[in-house]
Amino acid sequence: MKKILVANRGEIALRVMKTIRKMGIKTVAVFSTADRNAPHVKFADEAVCIGQAPSSESYLKGDKIIEVAKELNVDGIHPGYGFLSENASFAQKVEKNGITWIGPGSKAIEIMGSKLAAKDAVKKYGIPMVPGIDKAITDTEKAKEIARDIGFPILIKASAGGGGKGMRIVEKEKDLEDQMKRAISEAESAFGDGSVFIEKYVASPRHIEIQVLADTYGNIVHLFERECSIQRRHQKVVEEAPSVVLDEALRKEMGEAAVKVAKACDYVGAGTVEFLFDENRNFYFLEMNTRLQVEHPVTEFITGIDLVEQQIRVARGEKLKFAQEDLSIRGHAMELRVYAEDPLEDFMPSTGRLEKYQLPSGEGIRLDNGFEEGMDVPIYYDPMLAKLITYGETREEAIQLIIKAIDDYIVEGVSTTLPFGKFVFQHEAFRSGNFDTHFVKKYYSPEALEEETEKEARLAALIALKEYLKDKEQLRLPHN
Ligand code: MV4
């Protein structure tokens, strides 16, 4: 491959292009009119405007992107995450046009895009799954029987859902009929597919996911886990690797399960298998994400492997150069997603100009950033500005580094989730590792954040006063 088009924007477009350039391959950016001066456009060797600001008129225009790729003699398309990255028919079209799709086959994308098809595909591999059913259900009487069998509370999920969309918890049998009807009609209107199924509701799970990597020769490895339990309304905010709760044996077991999931759908490239992890240390397969994930850098830090480079190598037909035995975890990595949102105002998107935008840097600090000082934060896209990632020999070191980096990250003009991140990293429950997916709901409030900020301001004032008194003391000495 000599030239790769990156069908994305923001930090991920830049991050992907950096690896492409490192590999001696030319880069092509596509952009909307809102992104004319965006860093990913300036960075690329060539850049083409593909339409108006709304994604539906630019970054989601698959045919337009393929047209541009053909015009510029592009060899491969990397989709990043979001937008067209998990669109099976786009992947297929790319390949049909003689361009290499840097991602899994369209069949794998399709299977994993449906929760029920995914369950069906992995069934014969003995992957642990939450007690429940693996067929769509519409008969409410049958549903009651099943629910009685597995025990309340249960969860109704939409097969075509994902990221928590279309989920309903049912505590009591008398609510089941009503909730099921609502779930079905909701799924019908949201996804055009009213298939729902039932699972036992796992009340206090952790969300642990395994990175996998597969080549076209049937070699599949896993690159250990990421802990992603710190989320807010299904939006991850803090991720880390490794997870504090896994030991060697469980890590191996979950890794092997993830490899089997990849095998079940003939997976090629980088993918992520999501698991729920309960209080009794049971793990259950949830779904597979058939793209490079936002939080992939923590895995890169602890394994020393560039996942984008591996995606490209696999896509151009190379064999994986390492086996499972060659891989190991070294150190600990933390990531904070820095959103232009106001944590004091219910995380309302905060748009405007980045009047000041100064990034932290130093050893063990990585910033995957898509913005510059003076830029406007567009309203059209995901409000994530950057990802702040740190790496240390130990978890404590990675935490100390990220807190320091948050302090050194100067943003003026828009509100960000930086102070919220600091709140998380300083919290006792996070420090101790004793948390689940309810962390934010349980511990976070604007008042708690303000209190933390005030406490710190008082402490800073106290330290300043002490320094002042010490100085005064020293100044007096010569006169005595
Ligand atoms: C669950 C669950 C509890 N029990 N399934 C949310 C997103 C989707 N991927 C699956 N999700 C869940 N499935 C059962 N049977 C709890 C969640 C869940 C969750 C999972 C991962 C990360 C954050 C979450 C937040 C709320 C609920």
XYZ file of N, CA and C in Angstrom, residues 82-264:
549
model
N -16.532 5.119 15.000
C -17.748 5.889 14.705
C -17.975 5.978 13.198
N -18.743 6.972 12.759
C -19.053 7.171 11.334
C -19.284 5.839 10.596
N -18.436 5.515 9.602
C -18.693 4.339 8.764
C -17.946 3.083 9.233
N -17.320 3.172 10.413
C -16.400 2.101 10.817
C -17.083 0.749 11.007
N -18.367 0.743 11.383
C -19.043 -0.545 11.588
C -20.219 -0.710 10.630
N -20.022 -0.164 9.458
C -21.045 -0.246 8.417
C -20.624 -1.336 7.426
N -21.280 -2.497 7.555
C -20.884 -3.670 6.765
C -21.001 -3.410 5.261
N -22.027 -2.711 4.849
C -22.201 -2.531 3.402
C -21.161 -1.558 2.853
N -20.743 -0.588 3.669
C -19.653 0.288 3.223
C -18.350 -0.505 3.078
N -18.058 -1.327 4.056
C -16.842 -2.153 3.998
C -16.827 -2.984 2.717
N -17.983 -3.534 2.416
C -18.111 -4.379 1.230
C -17.912 -3.567 -0.063
N -18.500 -2.388 -0.082
C -18.375 -1.515 -1.252
C -16.925 -1.102 -1.496
N -16.227 -0.806 -0.420
C -14.816 -0.420 -0.518
C -14.045 -1.522 -1.231
N -14.241 -2.757 -0.755
C -13.539 -3.901 -1.332
C -13.963 -4.143 -2.791
N -15.250 -3.999 -3.048
C -15.775 -4.194 -4.412
C -15.137 -3.218 -5.401
N -14.732 -2.055 -4.878
C -14.101 -1.047 -5.729
C -12.590 -1.215 -5.812
N -12.123 -2.363 -5.341
C -10.699 -2.666 -5.454
C -9.820 -1.922 -4.464
N -10.426 -1.430 -3.393
C -9.661 -0.725 -2.360
C -9.640 -1.600 -1.109
N -8.486 -1.624 -0.416
C -8.390 -2.456 0.784
C -9.116 -1.793 1.948
N -9.989 -2.544 2.568
C -10.713 -2.085 3.767
C -9.851 -2.442 4.979
N -9.430 -1.427 5.723
C -8.581 -1.701 6.889
C -9.487 -1.929 8.084
N -9.992 -3.140 8.136
C -10.936 -3.538 9.164
C -11.377 -4.955 8.900
N -12.257 -5.482 9.734
C -12.701 -6.870 9.582
C -13.604 -7.029 8.355
N -13.824 -8.242 7.963
C -14.718 -8.534 6.845
C -16.136 -8.085 7.147
N -16.891 -7.811 6.075
C -18.243 -7.283 6.288
C -19.138 -8.301 7.002
N -18.839 -9.570 6.815
C -19.636 -10.621 7.473
C -19.503 -10.519 9.003
N -18.276 -10.346 9.470
C -18.046 -10.234 10.923
C -18.723 -8.985 11.484
N -18.654 -7.900 10.722
C -19.302 -6.654 11.174
C -20.802 -6.876 11.312
N -21.349 -7.571 10.317
C -22.788 -7.799 10.301
C -23.225 -8.683 11.474
N -22.504 -9.778 11.673
C -22.859 -10.693 12.768
C -22.827 -9.947 14.102
N -21.745 -9.215 14.347
C -21.588 -8.577 15.647
C -22.471 -7.333 15.802
N -23.026 -6.873 14.697
C -23.966 -5.750 14.763
C -25.317 -6.162 15.309
N -25.537 -7.445 15.359
C -26.786 -7.973 15.916
C -26.461 -8.806 17.144
N -26.996 -8.402 18.299
C -26.690 -9.132 19.539
C -27.101 -10.596 19.448
N -28.240 -10.827 18.813
C -28.726 -12.210 18.727
C -27.877 -13.032 17.770
N -27.514 -12.454 16.637
C -26.642 -13.164 15.699
C -25.291 -13.453 16.358
N -24.819 -12.523 17.174
C -23.544 -12.704 17.866
C -23.623 -13.871 18.848
N -24.689 -13.896 19.632
C -24.880 -15.007 20.572
C -24.921 -16.325 19.829
N -25.633 -16.310 18.712
C -25.789 -17.518 17.919
C -24.441 -17.999 17.385
N -23.633 -17.043 16.931
C -22.336 -17.409 16.341
C -21.377 -17.996 17.372
N -21.406 -17.491 18.601
C -20.418 -17.938 19.585
C -20.900 -19.130 20.412
N -22.188 -19.478 20.235
C -22.844 -20.498 21.061
C -22.024 -21.776 21.211
N -21.507 -22.264 20.062
C -20.855 -23.577 20.108
C -19.424 -23.528 20.633
N -18.969 -22.356 21.053
C -17.588 -22.236 21.538
C -17.472 -22.238 23.055
N -18.602 -22.394 23.730
C -18.565 -22.475 25.188
C -18.153 -21.187 25.873
N -18.564 -20.067 25.301
C -18.274 -18.772 25.914
C -19.319 -18.498 26.997
N -18.901 -18.112 28.206
C -19.900 -17.817 29.246
C -20.805 -16.653 28.837
N -22.103 -16.844 28.990
C -23.051 -15.770 28.675
C -24.025 -15.604 29.832
N -24.546 -14.391 29.972
C -25.506 -14.113 31.042
C -26.706 -15.036 30.866
N -27.228 -15.639 31.959
C -28.420 -16.471 31.827
C -29.539 -15.708 31.118
N -30.157 -16.351 30.157
C -31.218 -15.680 29.401
C -31.528 -16.450 28.147
N -32.097 -15.762 27.159
C -32.460 -16.434 25.921
C -31.639 -15.877 24.759
N -31.565 -16.687 23.700
C -30.771 -16.237 22.556
C -31.617 -16.171 21.293
N -32.934 -16.010 21.501
C -33.855 -15.853 20.364
C -34.738 -14.630 20.633
N -35.148 -13.957 19.580
C -36.080 -12.833 19.740
C -37.393 -13.349 20.325
N -37.995 -12.549 21.167
C -39.240 -12.972 21.810
C -40.299 -11.883 21.657
N -41.561 -12.318 21.387
C -42.660 -11.337 21.294
C -43.811 -11.757 22.198
N -43.893 -13.046 22.461
C -44.969 -13.597 23.285
C -44.723 -13.245 24.762
N -45.600 -12.394 25.318
C -45.367 -11.920 26.691
C -45.555 -13.029 27.724
N -46.448 -13.980 27.435
C -46.656 -15.083 28.391
C -45.399 -15.947 28.473
N -44.814 -16.222 27.318
C -43.576 -17.001 27.268
C -42.463 -16.234 27.996
N -42.453 -14.929 27.782
C -41.442 -14.086 28.414
C -41.546 -14.172 29.940
N -42.769 -14.189 30.453
C -42.973 -14.303 31.905
C -42.417 -15.610 32.439
N -42.671 -16.673 31.682
C -42.153 -17.996 32.086
C -40.632 -17.958 32.184
N -40.028 -17.411 31.150
C -38.566 -17.356 31.101
C -38.024 -16.503 32.243
N -38.688 -15.360 32.466
C -38.251 -14.447 33.523
C -38.347 -15.118 34.887
N -39.424 -15.851 35.106
C -39.591 -16.586 36.373
C -38.438 -17.579 36.538
N -38.111 -18.199 35.434
C -37.042 -19.194 35.410
C -35.694 -18.594 35.809
N -35.334 -17.494 35.193
C -34.015 -16.924 35.479
C -34.042 -16.020 36.704
N -35.224 -15.567 37.089
C -35.364 -14.774 38.312
C -35.233 -13.285 38.054
N -36.064 -12.489 38.718
C -36.017 -11.032 38.581
C -34.907 -10.461 39.453
N -34.393 -9.286 39.159
C -34.708 -8.454 37.991
C -34.110 -9.008 36.694
N -34.820 -8.719 35.613
C -34.311 -9.097 34.295
C -34.105 -7.843 33.452
N -33.428 -8.054 32.342
C -33.141 -6.935 31.445
C -33.688 -7.288 30.067
N -34.451 -6.376 29.491
C -34.879 -6.557 28.103
C -33.905 -5.780 27.231
N -33.360 -6.436 26.232
C -32.396 -5.776 25.338
C -32.870 -5.859 23.899
N -32.547 -4.837 23.129
C -32.848 -4.860 21.704
C -31.684 -5.517 20.978
N -31.985 -6.442 20.079
C -30.932 -7.140 19.345
C -30.069 -6.175 18.534
N -30.729 -5.169 17.963
C -29.998 -4.215 17.124
C -29.416 -3.066 17.937
N -29.668 -3.082 19.240
C -29.185 -1.996 20.111
C -27.692 -2.096 20.322
N -27.212 -1.292 21.230
C -25.782 -1.283 21.516
C -25.515 -0.049 22.324
N -24.448 -0.083 23.110
C -24.145 1.064 23.941
C -25.306 1.426 24.853
N -26.075 0.409 25.259
C -27.126 0.636 26.256
C -28.440 1.118 25.670
N -28.462 1.339 24.355
C -29.713 1.823 23.751
C -30.733 0.696 23.705
N -31.947 1.004 24.087
C -33.029 0.026 24.002
C -33.030 -1.003 25.120
N -32.372 -0.680 26.268
C -32.366 -1.613 27.395
C -33.409 -1.212 28.436
N -34.084 -2.191 29.004
C -35.050 -1.913 30.079
C -34.919 -2.922 31.201
N -34.794 -2.421 32.410
C -34.745 -3.300 33.574
C -36.177 -3.560 34.028
N -36.484 -4.817 34.312
C -37.799 -5.139 34.850
C -37.614 -5.825 36.199
N -38.184 -5.184 37.233
C -37.987 -5.664 38.606
C -39.015 -6.733 38.992
N -40.253 -6.544 38.489
C -41.350 -7.429 38.923
C -42.137 -7.949 37.723
N -42.706 -9.116 37.938
C -43.450 -9.761 36.855
C -44.585 -8.889 36.323
N -45.247 -8.166 37.211
C -46.418 -7.382 36.768
C -46.042 -6.253 35.788
N -44.751 -5.871 35.768
C -44.317 -4.814 34.842
C -43.838 -5.361 33.493
N -43.696 -6.682 33.423
C -43.020 -7.267 32.259
C -43.744 -7.011 30.934
N -45.036 -7.263 30.936
C -45.801 -7.158 29.693
C -45.672 -5.748 29.102
N -45.945 -4.779 29.955
C -45.901 -3.386 29.530
C -44.501 -2.995 29.021
N -43.492 -3.358 29.785
C -42.117 -2.995 29.426
C -41.680 -3.654 28.121
N -42.152 -4.893 27.935
C -41.760 -5.592 26.719
C -42.369 -4.939 25.489
N -43.637 -4.558 25.616
C -44.295 -3.883 24.488
C -43.591 -2.588 24.149
N -43.239 -1.842 25.196
C -42.515 -0.589 24.974
C -41.166 -0.840 24.319
N -40.450 -1.849 24.828
C -39.110 -2.156 24.298
C -39.180 -2.508 22.816
N -40.186 -3.313 22.471
C -40.324 -3.742 21.075
C -40.622 -2.546 20.162
N -41.561 -1.708 20.582
C -41.917 -0.579 19.701
C -40.785 0.442 19.634
N -40.072 0.590 20.746
C -38.910 1.484 20.764
C -37.817 0.983 19.813
N -37.549 -0.334 19.881
C -36.521 -0.935 19.022
C -36.927 -0.825 17.552
N -38.222 -1.021 17.329
C -38.763 -0.923 15.970
C -38.506 0.467 15.389
N -38.813 1.487 16.181
C -38.667 2.847 15.631
C -37.215 3.326 15.640
N -36.413 2.877 16.606
C -35.020 3.330 16.665
C -34.116 2.595 15.672
N -34.332 1.288 15.518
C -33.401 0.491 14.700
C -34.070 -0.158 13.489
N -35.386 -0.018 13.379
C -36.094 -0.707 12.302
C -36.093 -2.209 12.487
N -35.814 -2.647 13.704
C -35.804 -4.076 14.020
C -36.321 -4.224 15.451
N -37.513 -4.797 15.579
C -38.156 -4.896 16.894
C -37.746 -6.124 17.706
N -36.705 -6.844 17.262
C -36.300 -8.047 18.007
C -35.724 -7.682 19.373
N -36.325 -8.255 20.419
C -35.765 -8.075 21.764
C -35.541 -9.440 22.407
N -34.669 -9.477 23.404
C -34.462 -10.717 24.151
C -34.297 -10.392 25.629
N -34.215 -11.431 26.425
C -34.211 -11.256 27.880
C -32.946 -11.848 28.493
N -32.387 -11.125 29.442
C -31.246 -11.642 30.197
C -31.452 -11.384 31.677
N -30.800 -12.164 32.493
C -30.725 -11.860 33.920
C -30.019 -10.511 34.051
N -30.530 -9.653 34.924
C -29.879 -8.359 35.131
C -28.731 -8.509 36.125
N -27.538 -8.204 35.681
C -26.371 -8.232 36.571
C -26.284 -6.852 37.224
N -26.499 -6.803 38.518
C -26.760 -5.517 39.183
C -25.540 -4.604 39.316
N -24.396 -5.164 39.663
C -23.222 -4.312 39.910
C -21.998 -4.795 39.149
N -22.089 -4.774 37.843
C -20.972 -5.344 37.087
C -19.826 -4.366 36.866
N -18.690 -4.905 36.559
C -17.616 -4.119 35.982
C -17.645 -4.394 34.490
N -17.156 -3.448 33.729
C -17.090 -3.634 32.286
C -15.627 -3.830 31.922
N -15.310 -5.038 31.516
C -13.934 -5.355 31.134
C -13.944 -5.850 29.702
N -13.050 -5.321 28.901
C -13.027 -5.724 27.493
C -11.632 -6.226 27.140
N -11.595 -7.125 26.162
C -10.319 -7.717 25.733
C -10.026 -7.291 24.295
N -8.818 -6.816 24.091
C -8.371 -6.460 22.733
C -7.913 -7.724 22.018
N -8.392 -7.928 20.808
C -7.895 -9.052 20.017
C -7.314 -8.549 18.697
N -6.497 -9.404 18.107
C -5.858 -9.079 16.841
C -5.759 -10.379 16.047
N -6.264 -10.332 14.807
C -6.278 -11.552 13.996
C -5.745 -11.248 12.607
N -4.983 -12.205 12.052
C -4.529 -12.018 10.668
C -5.387 -12.862 9.726
N -5.068 -12.825 8.457
C -5.889 -13.542 7.479
C -5.492 -15.012 7.351
N -4.554 -15.461 8.211
C -4.101 -16.860 8.152
C -4.655 -17.676 9.311
N -5.597 -17.086 10.054
C -6.196 -17.816 11.171
C -5.447 -17.659 12.489
N -4.415 -16.815 12.518
C -3.735 -16.560 13.791
C -4.490 -15.478 14.561
N -4.805 -15.768 15.818
C -5.514 -14.789 16.648
C -4.814 -14.694 18.002
N -4.531 -13.477 18.432
C -3.984 -13.282 19.781
C -4.871 -12.276 20.512
N -4.737 -12.255 21.843
C -5.386 -11.180 22.596
C -4.306 -10.320 23.232
N -4.624 -9.054 23.413
C -3.675 -8.110 24.011
C -4.181 -7.632 25.373
N -4.700 -8.604 26.127
C -5.131 -8.370 27.505
C -6.341 -7.448 27.585
N -6.595 -6.972 28.819
C -7.866 -6.293 29.052
C -7.736 -4.782 29.221
N -8.893 -4.136 29.091
C -9.041 -2.743 29.512
C -10.203 -2.702 30.484
N -10.035 -1.933 31.522
C -11.099 -1.728 32.509
C -11.851 -0.467 32.095
N -13.137 -0.596 31.812
C -13.914 0.546 31.295
C -15.165 0.813 32.116
N -15.105 0.501 33.395
C -16.318 0.627 34.219
C -16.708 2.064 34.506
N -15.734 2.982 34.453
C -16.047 4.375 34.777
C -16.695 5.038 33.576
N -18.013 5.038 33.569
C -18.757 5.602 32.456
C -19.946 6.386 32.984
N -20.474 7.228 32.126
C -21.637 8.034 32.472
C -22.647 7.916 31.351
N -23.788 7.379 31.665
C -24.828 7.138 30.665
C -24.276 6.450 29.429
N -23.570 5.354 29.670
C -22.992 4.512 28.618
C -21.893 5.191 27.822
N -21.447 6.344 28.302
C -20.327 7.025 27.659
C -19.111 6.823 28.569
N -18.089 6.125 28.054
C -16.918 5.895 28.896
C -16.200 7.210 29.150
N -15.648 7.364 30.353
C -14.910 8.594 30.640
C -13.466 8.338 31.065
N -13.275 7.247 31.791
C -11.925 6.873 32.213
C -11.725 5.401 31.882
N -10.570 5.077 31.326
C -10.249 3.683 31.055
C -8.834 3.403 31.550
N -8.575 2.157 31.871
C -7.223 1.807 32.281
C -6.878 0.389 31.856
N -5.592 0.121 31.824
C -5.121 -1.233 31.559
C -3.837 -1.439 32.358
N -3.653 -2.579 32.998
C -4.647 -3.652 33.111
C -5.728 -3.321 34.141
N -6.683 -4.256 34.334
C -7.714 -4.077 35.362
C -7.164 -4.566 36.693
N -7.521 -3.884 37.765
C -7.024 -4.308 39.081
C -7.664 -5.605 39.555
N -8.785 -6.002 38.974
C -9.482 -7.176 39.530
C -9.065 -8.517 38.943
N -8.399 -8.494 37.804
C -8.039 -9.788 37.202
C -6.723 -10.323 37.749
N -6.683 -11.631 37.925
C -5.396 -12.269 38.213
C -4.950 -13.011 36.958
N -3.787 -13.617 37.016
C -3.240 -14.274 35.821
C -4.193 -15.300 35.225
N -4.808 -16.089 36.122
C -5.668 -17.187 35.657
C -6.901 -16.647 34.932
N -7.558 -15.661 35.541
C -8.767 -15.094 34.927
C -8.442 -14.361 33.631
N -7.317 -13.667 33.656
C -6.877 -12.925 32.464
C -6.706 -13.896 31.290
N -6.125 -15.013 31.594
C -5.897 -16.031 30.563
C -7.233 -16.591 30.075
N -8.105 -16.872 31.026
C -9.408 -17.445 30.691
C -10.230 -16.486 29.821
N -10.251 -15.218 30.222
C -11.029 -14.234 29.457
C -10.385 -13.982 28.099
N -9.064 -13.952 28.079
C -8.349 -13.761 26.824
C -8.659 -14.891 25.853
N -8.667 -16.112 26.369
C -8.957 -17.265 25.507
C -10.399 -17.235 25.014
N -11.311 -16.801 25.891
C -12.718 -16.673 25.477
C -12.842 -15.642 24.353
N -12.129 -14.531 24.503
C -12.188 -13.467 23.486
C -11.654 -13.963 22.141
N -10.588 -14.738 22.195
C -10.022 -15.300 20.958
C -11.044 -16.213 20.281
N -11.767 -16.969 21.088
C -12.804 -17.851 20.529
C -13.927 -17.055 19.877
N -14.294 -15.928 20.491
C -15.333 -15.072 19.900
C -14.863 -14.580 18.530
N -13.590 -14.194 18.458
C -13.035 -13.727 17.181
C -13.061 -14.850 16.151
N -12.709 -16.051 16.623
C -12.702 -17.203 15.717
C -14.110 -17.503 15.201
N -15.093 -17.349 16.084
C -16.483 -17.670 15.739
C -17.005 -16.845 14.568
